[in-house]
CSV table of C-alpha atoms in Angstrom, one decimal:
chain,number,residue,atom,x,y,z
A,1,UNK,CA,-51.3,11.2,-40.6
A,2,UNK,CA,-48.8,13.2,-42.5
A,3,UNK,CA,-49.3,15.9,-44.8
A,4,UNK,CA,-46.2,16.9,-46.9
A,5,UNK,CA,-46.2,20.2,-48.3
A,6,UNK,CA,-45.6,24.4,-48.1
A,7,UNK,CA,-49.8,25.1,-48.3
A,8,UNK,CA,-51.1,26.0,-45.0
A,9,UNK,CA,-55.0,26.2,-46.5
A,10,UNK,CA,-54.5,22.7,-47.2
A,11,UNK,CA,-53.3,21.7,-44.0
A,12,UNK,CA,-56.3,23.0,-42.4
A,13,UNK,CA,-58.6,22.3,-44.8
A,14,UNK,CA,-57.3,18.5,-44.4
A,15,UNK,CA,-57.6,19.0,-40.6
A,16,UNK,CA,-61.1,20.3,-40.3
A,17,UNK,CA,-62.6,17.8,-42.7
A,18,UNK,CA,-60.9,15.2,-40.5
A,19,UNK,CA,-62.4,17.1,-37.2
A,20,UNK,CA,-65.8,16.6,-38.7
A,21,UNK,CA,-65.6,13.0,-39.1
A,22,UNK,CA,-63.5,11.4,-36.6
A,23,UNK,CA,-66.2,9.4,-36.0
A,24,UNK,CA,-65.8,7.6,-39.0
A,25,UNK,CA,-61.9,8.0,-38.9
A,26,UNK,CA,-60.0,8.9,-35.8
A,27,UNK,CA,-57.0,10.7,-36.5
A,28,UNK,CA,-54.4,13.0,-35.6
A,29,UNK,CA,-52.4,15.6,-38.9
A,30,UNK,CA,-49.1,16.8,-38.6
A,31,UNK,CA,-47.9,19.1,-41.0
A,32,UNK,CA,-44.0,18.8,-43.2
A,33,UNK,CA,-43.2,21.7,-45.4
A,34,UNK,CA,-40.2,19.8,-47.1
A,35,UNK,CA,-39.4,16.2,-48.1
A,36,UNK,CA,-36.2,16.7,-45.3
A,37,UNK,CA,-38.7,17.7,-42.7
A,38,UNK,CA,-40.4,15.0,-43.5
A,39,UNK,CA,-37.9,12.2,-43.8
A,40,UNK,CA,-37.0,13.6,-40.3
A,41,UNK,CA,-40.5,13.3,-38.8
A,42,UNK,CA,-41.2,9.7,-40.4
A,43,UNK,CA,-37.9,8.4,-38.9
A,44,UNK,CA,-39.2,10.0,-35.6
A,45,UNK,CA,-42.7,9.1,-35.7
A,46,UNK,CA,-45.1,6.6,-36.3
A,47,UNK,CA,-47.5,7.4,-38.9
A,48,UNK,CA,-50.0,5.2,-40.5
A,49,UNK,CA,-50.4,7.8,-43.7
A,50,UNK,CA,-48.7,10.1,-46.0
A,51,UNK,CA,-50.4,12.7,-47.9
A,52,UNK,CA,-48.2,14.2,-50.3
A,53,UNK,CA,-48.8,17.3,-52.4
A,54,UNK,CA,-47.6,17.6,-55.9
A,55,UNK,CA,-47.2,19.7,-58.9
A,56,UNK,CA,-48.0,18.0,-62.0
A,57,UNK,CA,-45.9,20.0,-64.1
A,58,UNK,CA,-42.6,20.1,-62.2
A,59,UNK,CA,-40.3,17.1,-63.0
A,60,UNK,CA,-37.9,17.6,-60.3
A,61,UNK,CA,-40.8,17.1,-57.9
A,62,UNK,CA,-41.7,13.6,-59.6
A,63,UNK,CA,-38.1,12.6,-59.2
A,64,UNK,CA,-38.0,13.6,-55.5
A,65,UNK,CA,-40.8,11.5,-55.3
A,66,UNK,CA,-39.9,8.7,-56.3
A,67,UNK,CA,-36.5,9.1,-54.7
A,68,UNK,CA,-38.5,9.6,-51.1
A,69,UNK,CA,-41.0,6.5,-51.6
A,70,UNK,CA,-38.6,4.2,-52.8
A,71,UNK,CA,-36.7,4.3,-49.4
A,72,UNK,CA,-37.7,1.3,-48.4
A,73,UNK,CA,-40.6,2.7,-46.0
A,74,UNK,CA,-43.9,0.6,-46.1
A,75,UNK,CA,-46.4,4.0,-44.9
A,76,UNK,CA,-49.1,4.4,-47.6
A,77,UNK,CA,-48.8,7.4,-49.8
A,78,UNK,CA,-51.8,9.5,-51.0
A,79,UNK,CA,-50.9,12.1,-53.9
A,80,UNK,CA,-52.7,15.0,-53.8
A,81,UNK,CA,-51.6,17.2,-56.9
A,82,UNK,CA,-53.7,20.0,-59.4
A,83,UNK,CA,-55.5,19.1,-62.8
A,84,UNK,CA,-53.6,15.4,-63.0
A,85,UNK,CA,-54.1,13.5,-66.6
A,86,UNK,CA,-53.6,9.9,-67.3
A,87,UNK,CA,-49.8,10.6,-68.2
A,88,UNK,CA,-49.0,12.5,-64.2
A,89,UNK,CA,-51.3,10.0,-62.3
A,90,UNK,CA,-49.7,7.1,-64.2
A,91,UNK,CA,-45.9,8.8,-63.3
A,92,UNK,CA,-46.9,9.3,-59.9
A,93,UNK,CA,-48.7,5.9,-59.3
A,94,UNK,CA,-45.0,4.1,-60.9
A,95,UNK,CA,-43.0,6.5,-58.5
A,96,UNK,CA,-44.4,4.3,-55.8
A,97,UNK,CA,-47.7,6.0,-54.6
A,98,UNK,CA,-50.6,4.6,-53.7
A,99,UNK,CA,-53.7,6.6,-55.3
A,100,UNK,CA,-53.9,9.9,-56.4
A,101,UNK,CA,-56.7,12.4,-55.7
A,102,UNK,CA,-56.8,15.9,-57.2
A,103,UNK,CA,-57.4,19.3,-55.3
A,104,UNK,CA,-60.4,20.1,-56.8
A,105,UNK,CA,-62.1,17.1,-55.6
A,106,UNK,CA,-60.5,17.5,-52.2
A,107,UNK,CA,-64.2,17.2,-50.0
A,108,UNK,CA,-64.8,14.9,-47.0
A,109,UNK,CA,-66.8,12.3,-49.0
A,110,UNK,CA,-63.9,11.7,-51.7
A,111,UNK,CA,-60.4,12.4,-49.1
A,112,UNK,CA,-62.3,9.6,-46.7
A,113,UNK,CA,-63.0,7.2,-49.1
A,114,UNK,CA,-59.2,7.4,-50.8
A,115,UNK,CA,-57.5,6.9,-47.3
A,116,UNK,CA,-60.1,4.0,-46.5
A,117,UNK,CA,-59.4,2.5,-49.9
A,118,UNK,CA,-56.2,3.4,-49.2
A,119,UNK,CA,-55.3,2.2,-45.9
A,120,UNK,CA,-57.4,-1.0,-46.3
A,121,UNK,CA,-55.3,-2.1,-49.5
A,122,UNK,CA,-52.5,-1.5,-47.1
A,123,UNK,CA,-53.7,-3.5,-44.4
A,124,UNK,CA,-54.3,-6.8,-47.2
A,125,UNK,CA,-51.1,-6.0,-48.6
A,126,UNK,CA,-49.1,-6.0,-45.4
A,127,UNK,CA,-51.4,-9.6,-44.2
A,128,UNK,CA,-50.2,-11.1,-47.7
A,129,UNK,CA,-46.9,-9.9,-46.6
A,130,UNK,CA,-46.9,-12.0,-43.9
A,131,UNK,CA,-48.1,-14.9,-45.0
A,132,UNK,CA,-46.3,-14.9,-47.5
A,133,UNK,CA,-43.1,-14.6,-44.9
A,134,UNK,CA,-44.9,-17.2,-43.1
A,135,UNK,CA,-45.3,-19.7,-45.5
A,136,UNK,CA,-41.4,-19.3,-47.1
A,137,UNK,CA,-40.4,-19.6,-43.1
A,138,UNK,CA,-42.7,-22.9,-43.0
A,139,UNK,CA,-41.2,-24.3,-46.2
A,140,UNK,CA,-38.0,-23.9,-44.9
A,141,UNK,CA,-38.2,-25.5,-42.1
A,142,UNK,CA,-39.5,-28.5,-43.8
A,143,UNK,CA,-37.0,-28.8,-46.5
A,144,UNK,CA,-34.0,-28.4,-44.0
A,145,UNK,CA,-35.6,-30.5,-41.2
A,146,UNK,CA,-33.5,-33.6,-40.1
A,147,UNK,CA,-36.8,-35.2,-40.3
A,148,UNK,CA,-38.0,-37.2,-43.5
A,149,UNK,CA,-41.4,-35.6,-44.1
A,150,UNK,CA,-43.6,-37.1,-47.0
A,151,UNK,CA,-46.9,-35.3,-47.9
A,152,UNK,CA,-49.8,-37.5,-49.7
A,153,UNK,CA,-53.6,-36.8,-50.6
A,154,UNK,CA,-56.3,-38.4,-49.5
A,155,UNK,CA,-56.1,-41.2,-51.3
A,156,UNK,CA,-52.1,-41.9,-50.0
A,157,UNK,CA,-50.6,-41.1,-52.8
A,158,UNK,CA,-47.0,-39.0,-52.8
A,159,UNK,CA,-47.1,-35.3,-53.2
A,160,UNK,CA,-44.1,-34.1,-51.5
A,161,UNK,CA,-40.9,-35.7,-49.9
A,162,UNK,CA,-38.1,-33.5,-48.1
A,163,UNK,CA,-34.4,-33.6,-48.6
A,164,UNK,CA,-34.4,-36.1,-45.9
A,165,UNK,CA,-36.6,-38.2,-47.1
A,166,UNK,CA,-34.6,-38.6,-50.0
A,167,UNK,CA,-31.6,-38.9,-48.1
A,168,UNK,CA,-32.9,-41.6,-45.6
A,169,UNK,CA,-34.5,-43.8,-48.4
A,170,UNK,CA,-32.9,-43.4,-51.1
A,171,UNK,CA,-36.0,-42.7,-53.4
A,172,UNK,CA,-35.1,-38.8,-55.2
A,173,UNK,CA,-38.5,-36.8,-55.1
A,174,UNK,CA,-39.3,-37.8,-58.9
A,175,UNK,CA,-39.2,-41.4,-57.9
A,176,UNK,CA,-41.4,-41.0,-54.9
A,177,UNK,CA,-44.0,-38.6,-55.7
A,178,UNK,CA,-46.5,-40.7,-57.5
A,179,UNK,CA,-46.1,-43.9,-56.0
A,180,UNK,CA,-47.7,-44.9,-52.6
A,181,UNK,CA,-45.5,-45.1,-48.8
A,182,UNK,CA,-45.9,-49.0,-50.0
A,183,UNK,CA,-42.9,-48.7,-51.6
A,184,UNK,CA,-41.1,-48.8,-48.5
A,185,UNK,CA,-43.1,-51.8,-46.8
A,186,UNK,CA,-39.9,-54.4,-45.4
A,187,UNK,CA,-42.1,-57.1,-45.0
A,188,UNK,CA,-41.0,-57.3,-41.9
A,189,UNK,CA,-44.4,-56.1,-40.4
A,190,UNK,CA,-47.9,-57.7,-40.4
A,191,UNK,CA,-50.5,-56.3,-42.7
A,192,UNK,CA,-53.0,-55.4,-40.1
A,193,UNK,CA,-50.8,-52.9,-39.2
A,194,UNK,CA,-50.9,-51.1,-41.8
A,195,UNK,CA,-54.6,-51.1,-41.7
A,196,UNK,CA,-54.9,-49.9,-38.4
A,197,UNK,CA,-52.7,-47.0,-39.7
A,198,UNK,CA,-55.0,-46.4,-42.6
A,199,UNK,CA,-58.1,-46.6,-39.8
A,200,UNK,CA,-56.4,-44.3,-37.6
A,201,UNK,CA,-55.5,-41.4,-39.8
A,202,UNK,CA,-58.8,-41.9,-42.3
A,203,UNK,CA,-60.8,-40.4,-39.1
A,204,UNK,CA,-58.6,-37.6,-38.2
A,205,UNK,CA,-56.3,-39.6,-35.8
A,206,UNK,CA,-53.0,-39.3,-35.1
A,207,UNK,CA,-51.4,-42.6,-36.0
A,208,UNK,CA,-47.6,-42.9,-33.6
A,209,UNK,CA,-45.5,-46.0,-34.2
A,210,UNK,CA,-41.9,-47.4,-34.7
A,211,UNK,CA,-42.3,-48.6,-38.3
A,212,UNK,CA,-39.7,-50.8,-40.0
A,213,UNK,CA,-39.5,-49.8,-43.9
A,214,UNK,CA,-37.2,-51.0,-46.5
A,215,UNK,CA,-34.9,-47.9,-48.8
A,216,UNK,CA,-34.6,-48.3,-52.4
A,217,UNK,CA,-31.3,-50.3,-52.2
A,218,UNK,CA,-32.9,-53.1,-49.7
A,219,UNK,CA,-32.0,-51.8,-46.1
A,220,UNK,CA,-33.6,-52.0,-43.7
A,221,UNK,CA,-34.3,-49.2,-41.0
A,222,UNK,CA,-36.3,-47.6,-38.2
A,223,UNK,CA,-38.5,-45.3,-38.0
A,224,UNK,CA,-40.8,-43.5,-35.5
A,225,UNK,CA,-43.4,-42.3,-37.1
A,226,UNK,CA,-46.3,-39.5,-36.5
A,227,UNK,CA,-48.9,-39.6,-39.2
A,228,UNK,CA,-52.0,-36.9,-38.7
A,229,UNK,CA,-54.7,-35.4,-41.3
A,230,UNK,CA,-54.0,-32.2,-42.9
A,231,UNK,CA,-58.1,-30.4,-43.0
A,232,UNK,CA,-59.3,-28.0,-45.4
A,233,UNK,CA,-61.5,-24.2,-43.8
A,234,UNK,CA,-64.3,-26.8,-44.0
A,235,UNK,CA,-63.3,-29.5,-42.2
A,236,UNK,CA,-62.7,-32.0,-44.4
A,237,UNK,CA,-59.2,-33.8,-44.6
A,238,UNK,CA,-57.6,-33.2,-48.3
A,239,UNK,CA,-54.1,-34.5,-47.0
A,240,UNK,CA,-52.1,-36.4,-44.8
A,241,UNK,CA,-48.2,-35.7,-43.3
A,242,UNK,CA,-46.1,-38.1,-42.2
A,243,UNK,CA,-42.8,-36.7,-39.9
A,244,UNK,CA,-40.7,-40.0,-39.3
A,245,UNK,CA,-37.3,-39.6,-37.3
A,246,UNK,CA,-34.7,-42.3,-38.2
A,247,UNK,CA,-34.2,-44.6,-35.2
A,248,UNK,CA,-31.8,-47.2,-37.1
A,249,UNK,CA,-28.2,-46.2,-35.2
A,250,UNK,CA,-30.2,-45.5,-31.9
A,251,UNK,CA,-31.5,-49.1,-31.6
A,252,UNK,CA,-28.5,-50.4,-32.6
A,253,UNK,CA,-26.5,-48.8,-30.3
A,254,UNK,CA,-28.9,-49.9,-27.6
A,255,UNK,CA,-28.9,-53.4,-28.9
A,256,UNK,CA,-25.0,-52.9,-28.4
A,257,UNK,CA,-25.6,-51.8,-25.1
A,258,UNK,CA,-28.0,-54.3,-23.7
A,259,UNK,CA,-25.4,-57.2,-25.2
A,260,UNK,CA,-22.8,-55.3,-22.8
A,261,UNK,CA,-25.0,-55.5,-19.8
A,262,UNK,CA,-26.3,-58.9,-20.2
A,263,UNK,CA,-22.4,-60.1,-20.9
A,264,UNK,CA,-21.6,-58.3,-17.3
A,265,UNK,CA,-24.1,-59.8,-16.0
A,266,UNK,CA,-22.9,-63.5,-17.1
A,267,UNK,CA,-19.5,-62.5,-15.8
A,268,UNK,CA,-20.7,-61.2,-12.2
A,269,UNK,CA,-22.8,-64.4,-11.9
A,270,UNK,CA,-19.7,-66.8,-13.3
A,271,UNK,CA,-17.3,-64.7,-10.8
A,272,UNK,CA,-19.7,-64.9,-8.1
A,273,UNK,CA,-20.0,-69.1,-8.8
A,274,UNK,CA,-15.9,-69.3,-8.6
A,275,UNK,CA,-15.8,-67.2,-5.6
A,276,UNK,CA,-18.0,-69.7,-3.9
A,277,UNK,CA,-16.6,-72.8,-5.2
A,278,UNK,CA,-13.2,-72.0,-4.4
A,279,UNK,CA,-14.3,-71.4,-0.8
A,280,UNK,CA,-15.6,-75.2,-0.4
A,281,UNK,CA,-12.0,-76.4,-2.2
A,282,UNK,CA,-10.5,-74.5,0.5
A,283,UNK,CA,-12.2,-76.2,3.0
A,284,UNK,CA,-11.8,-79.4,1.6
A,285,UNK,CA,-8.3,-78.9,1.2
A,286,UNK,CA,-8.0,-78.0,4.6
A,287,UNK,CA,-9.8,-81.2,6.0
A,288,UNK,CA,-8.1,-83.7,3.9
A,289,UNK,CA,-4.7,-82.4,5.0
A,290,UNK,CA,-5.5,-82.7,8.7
A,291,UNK,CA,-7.1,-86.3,7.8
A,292,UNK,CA,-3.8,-87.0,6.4
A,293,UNK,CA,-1.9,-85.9,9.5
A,294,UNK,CA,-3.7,-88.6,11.6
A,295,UNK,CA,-2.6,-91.2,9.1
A,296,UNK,CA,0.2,-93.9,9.7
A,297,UNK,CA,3.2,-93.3,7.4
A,298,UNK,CA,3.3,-96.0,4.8
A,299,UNK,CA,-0.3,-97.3,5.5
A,300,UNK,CA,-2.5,-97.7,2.4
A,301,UNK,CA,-4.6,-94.7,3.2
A,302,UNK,CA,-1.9,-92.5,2.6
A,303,UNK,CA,-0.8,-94.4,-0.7
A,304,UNK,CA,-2.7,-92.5,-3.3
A,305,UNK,CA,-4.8,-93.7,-6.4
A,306,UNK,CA,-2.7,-93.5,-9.5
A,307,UNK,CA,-3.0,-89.7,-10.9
A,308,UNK,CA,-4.2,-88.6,-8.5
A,309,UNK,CA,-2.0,-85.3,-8.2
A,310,UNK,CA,-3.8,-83.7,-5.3
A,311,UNK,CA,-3.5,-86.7,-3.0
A,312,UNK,CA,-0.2,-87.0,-4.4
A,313,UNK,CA,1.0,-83.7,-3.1
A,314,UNK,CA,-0.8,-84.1,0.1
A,315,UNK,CA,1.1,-87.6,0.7
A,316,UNK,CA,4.7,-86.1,-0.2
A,317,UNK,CA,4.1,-83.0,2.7
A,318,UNK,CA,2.6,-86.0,5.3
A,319,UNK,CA,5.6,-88.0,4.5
A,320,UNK,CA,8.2,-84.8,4.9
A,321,UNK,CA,6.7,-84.1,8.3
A,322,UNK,CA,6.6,-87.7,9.3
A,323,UNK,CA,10.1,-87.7,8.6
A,324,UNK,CA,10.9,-84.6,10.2
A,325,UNK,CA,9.7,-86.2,13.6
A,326,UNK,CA,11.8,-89.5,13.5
A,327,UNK,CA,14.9,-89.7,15.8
């Protein structure tokens, strides 16, 4: 703790009364003698309480007052000033301090129980604090999640859809909240489905699927989806929240993809099929033109059927090498 002010007696009068019940209330009192010394000390230490002395009557005090506890500094402030009336406690109290608690009064019973009351108001306020800063983090993350999040009671019906939601289905938040998720059923999926989500999440269950839904202009689209229960301190489920990620372009693209493959797939096998059968025309070739060297120049085997433009072709090179070897 921190006592501001220029009386020694109360410093140690403070101190002893603390000495006597540190039982009750561990703690350590260092002593300021200005508002600068004190300013100094605060921004060097760590104290958990301020005790500040005050004269009712002078104005300039007031204002330095409420000068030093409007600094931004979140240390309780106790007030300890001479013959206070409604009008000085109430100017002190809007300066910024927490209680007030006159010199007169100042015993162990009364100065324990203000920086209890005190530091225990502190402590609630500073929990509020953060959850307050906990639950504006949380409600930010939801409304700029790329995730469409929809919120419903326990009966399904819409509390809450996030900017993605509305973006994704096309349903604005007015439209939605109200209704039931069955104004995105496509159709497209058999109702037992749906009541083996409804089974799933009515029993606490997490219900996971790949859900095709239907937006407000008739589009269809993809999405995996986590539904879970949302339980009150008892127990008891009061809501449910649905986080569904749009899988529409991904499956697409892997449709695309698996088209791809199974098209190189058809053209391996089809070059692999060529390959082969140009390998047994080879060899064919190769035999019918040896056949044809054995043959007798103008017999009928070497005469070939009409059209036929492969025999044709053999016949003319038979001939031109028959007639190469003539005297």
């Amino acid at each position: 703790m921190l006592l501001v002010g220029n009386q020694e007696e109360d410093f140690f009068l403070i101190r002893e009364i603390l000495e006597r019940n540190r039982s009750e209330m561990p703690a350590e009192l260092d002593h300021a003698c200005s508002l600068e010394e004190a300013k100094t000390m605060l921004e060097r230490g760590h104290y958990g309480l301020v005790l500040f002395e005050h004269e009712t009557k002078d104005a300039a005090a007031t204002k330095l007052l409420a000068e030093f506890l409007q600094t931004g500094r979140v240390v309780p402030f106790i007030v300890l000033t001479d013959q206070a009336d409604e009008k000085a406690v109430a100017e002190i109290i809007q300066a910024g301090a927490w209680d007030c608690v006159e010199k007169s009064q100042l015993n162990g019973a009364n100065l324990l129980r203000t920086m209890r009351c005190t530091l225990n108001l502190h402590s609630s306020q500073q929990q509020l604090k953060l959850a307050e800063d906990s639950s504006r983090k949380l409600s930010r993350a939801v409304e700029q999640s790329a995730d469409n999040i929809m919120i419903t009671n326990s009966d399904g019906i819409i509390e809450y859809v996030n900017p993605a939601f509305e973006a994704l289905t096309g349903y604005s938040s007015k439209e939605a909240v109200g209704q039931t998720p069955g104004i995105l059923t496509s159709g497209q999926q058999a109702p037992a489905l749906y009541r083996e989500l409804w089974e799933t999440i009515s029993i606490g269950n997490v219900y996971h699927n790949i859900l095709v839904n239907r937006k407000k202009n008739g589009e269809l689209y993809y999405v995996d989806e986590n539904i879970s229960a949302i339980r009150d301190a008892a127990g008891c489920i009061t809501h449910f929240v649905s986080n569904g990620r749009d899988l529409t372009k991904r499956l697409h693209l892997e449709e695309q993809l698996l088209q791809a493959q199974k098209m190189d797939a058809v053209g391996r096998l089809a070059g692999g099929v060529a390959h082969d059968f140009n390998n047994l025309l080879t060899i064919i070739t190769s035999y019918s033109e040896l056949a044809l060297d054995s043959v007798v120049p103008g017999s009928p085997t070497q005469k070939p059927p009409a059209g036929n433009s492969f025999r044709g072709a053999a016949r003319h090179r038979v001939n031109s090498t028959a007639a190469g070897l003539q005297p």
